XYZ file of C-alpha atoms in Angstrom:
86
model
C -18.244 -61.121 -87.363
C -17.832 -64.425 -85.731
C -17.784 -66.102 -82.197
C -17.806 -69.340 -80.272
C -18.760 -69.501 -76.490
C -15.495 -68.879 -75.593
C -14.559 -65.826 -77.795
C -16.197 -63.315 -80.211
C -15.106 -61.019 -82.656
C -16.734 -57.859 -83.973
C -16.116 -54.949 -86.133
C -17.203 -51.499 -84.938
C -17.392 -48.632 -87.305
C -17.292 -45.107 -86.111
C -17.999 -41.803 -87.703
C -15.432 -38.831 -86.980
C -16.493 -37.572 -83.398
C -18.670 -40.711 -82.547
C -18.161 -41.720 -78.951
C -17.934 -45.380 -77.489
C -19.759 -44.420 -74.147
C -17.648 -45.390 -71.060
C -18.845 -48.583 -69.579
C -17.665 -51.756 -67.978
C -18.283 -55.512 -68.370
C -16.951 -58.865 -67.141
C -15.501 -59.953 -70.448
C -11.867 -59.328 -71.287
C -11.509 -57.289 -74.369
C -8.883 -56.799 -76.883
C -9.153 -54.085 -79.627
C -6.956 -53.395 -82.764
C -7.385 -50.265 -84.605
C -8.062 -51.391 -88.420
C -8.612 -47.529 -89.516
C -8.596 -44.060 -88.218
C -7.541 -42.428 -85.033
C -9.245 -42.990 -81.447
C -8.764 -41.466 -78.287
C -8.966 -44.378 -75.850
C -9.730 -44.258 -72.054
C -9.116 -47.062 -69.866
C -9.839 -46.959 -65.842
C -9.267 -43.048 -66.058
C -6.192 -43.079 -68.321
C -6.500 -41.752 -71.859
C -3.989 -42.049 -74.987
C -4.371 -41.607 -78.590
C -4.033 -44.826 -80.755
C -3.959 -44.823 -84.675
C -4.167 -47.472 -87.305
C -2.386 -50.555 -86.156
C -2.348 -49.804 -82.511
C -4.181 -52.106 -79.922
C -5.217 -52.338 -76.406
C -6.538 -54.839 -73.876
C -9.240 -53.952 -71.242
C -9.368 -56.503 -68.286
C -12.634 -57.455 -66.840
C -14.626 -54.692 -65.094
C -12.527 -51.793 -65.827
C -14.314 -48.662 -67.146
C -13.481 -47.958 -70.687
C -14.676 -46.026 -73.910
C -13.450 -44.320 -77.072
C -13.618 -41.192 -79.177
C -13.254 -41.453 -82.869
C -10.653 -38.625 -83.905
C -11.426 -39.519 -87.415
C -13.625 -41.977 -89.062
C -12.524 -45.591 -88.237
C -12.860 -49.098 -87.359
C -12.049 -51.148 -84.324
C -11.920 -54.976 -84.413
C -13.106 -55.964 -80.812
C -12.231 -59.505 -79.409
C -14.225 -60.667 -76.358
C -13.582 -63.714 -73.846
C -16.037 -65.060 -73.253
C -18.453 -64.095 -76.314
C -21.131 -61.210 -75.519
C -24.619 -62.844 -75.559
C -26.137 -59.404 -75.650
C -24.438 -58.720 -79.200
C -26.249 -61.815 -80.566
C -29.852 -60.358 -80.060
């Protein structure tokens, strides 16, 4: 969506049942559930978040999501993720 060296905002669209595989990265991540319902796992702890919910992932923690219905996440990263620009 938009970025500066210090920050990046992206929209990620998920179909029902889609998986955002567990991974980690050195960036701080803040995510907002713009639409849908997601099972969110951060550092081994899982909870369900619905439209309007949000979560923050500190650097280097393993995290992932599963779309319980079709939905969209708005993810913000600090600093920006250069690999998303390729």
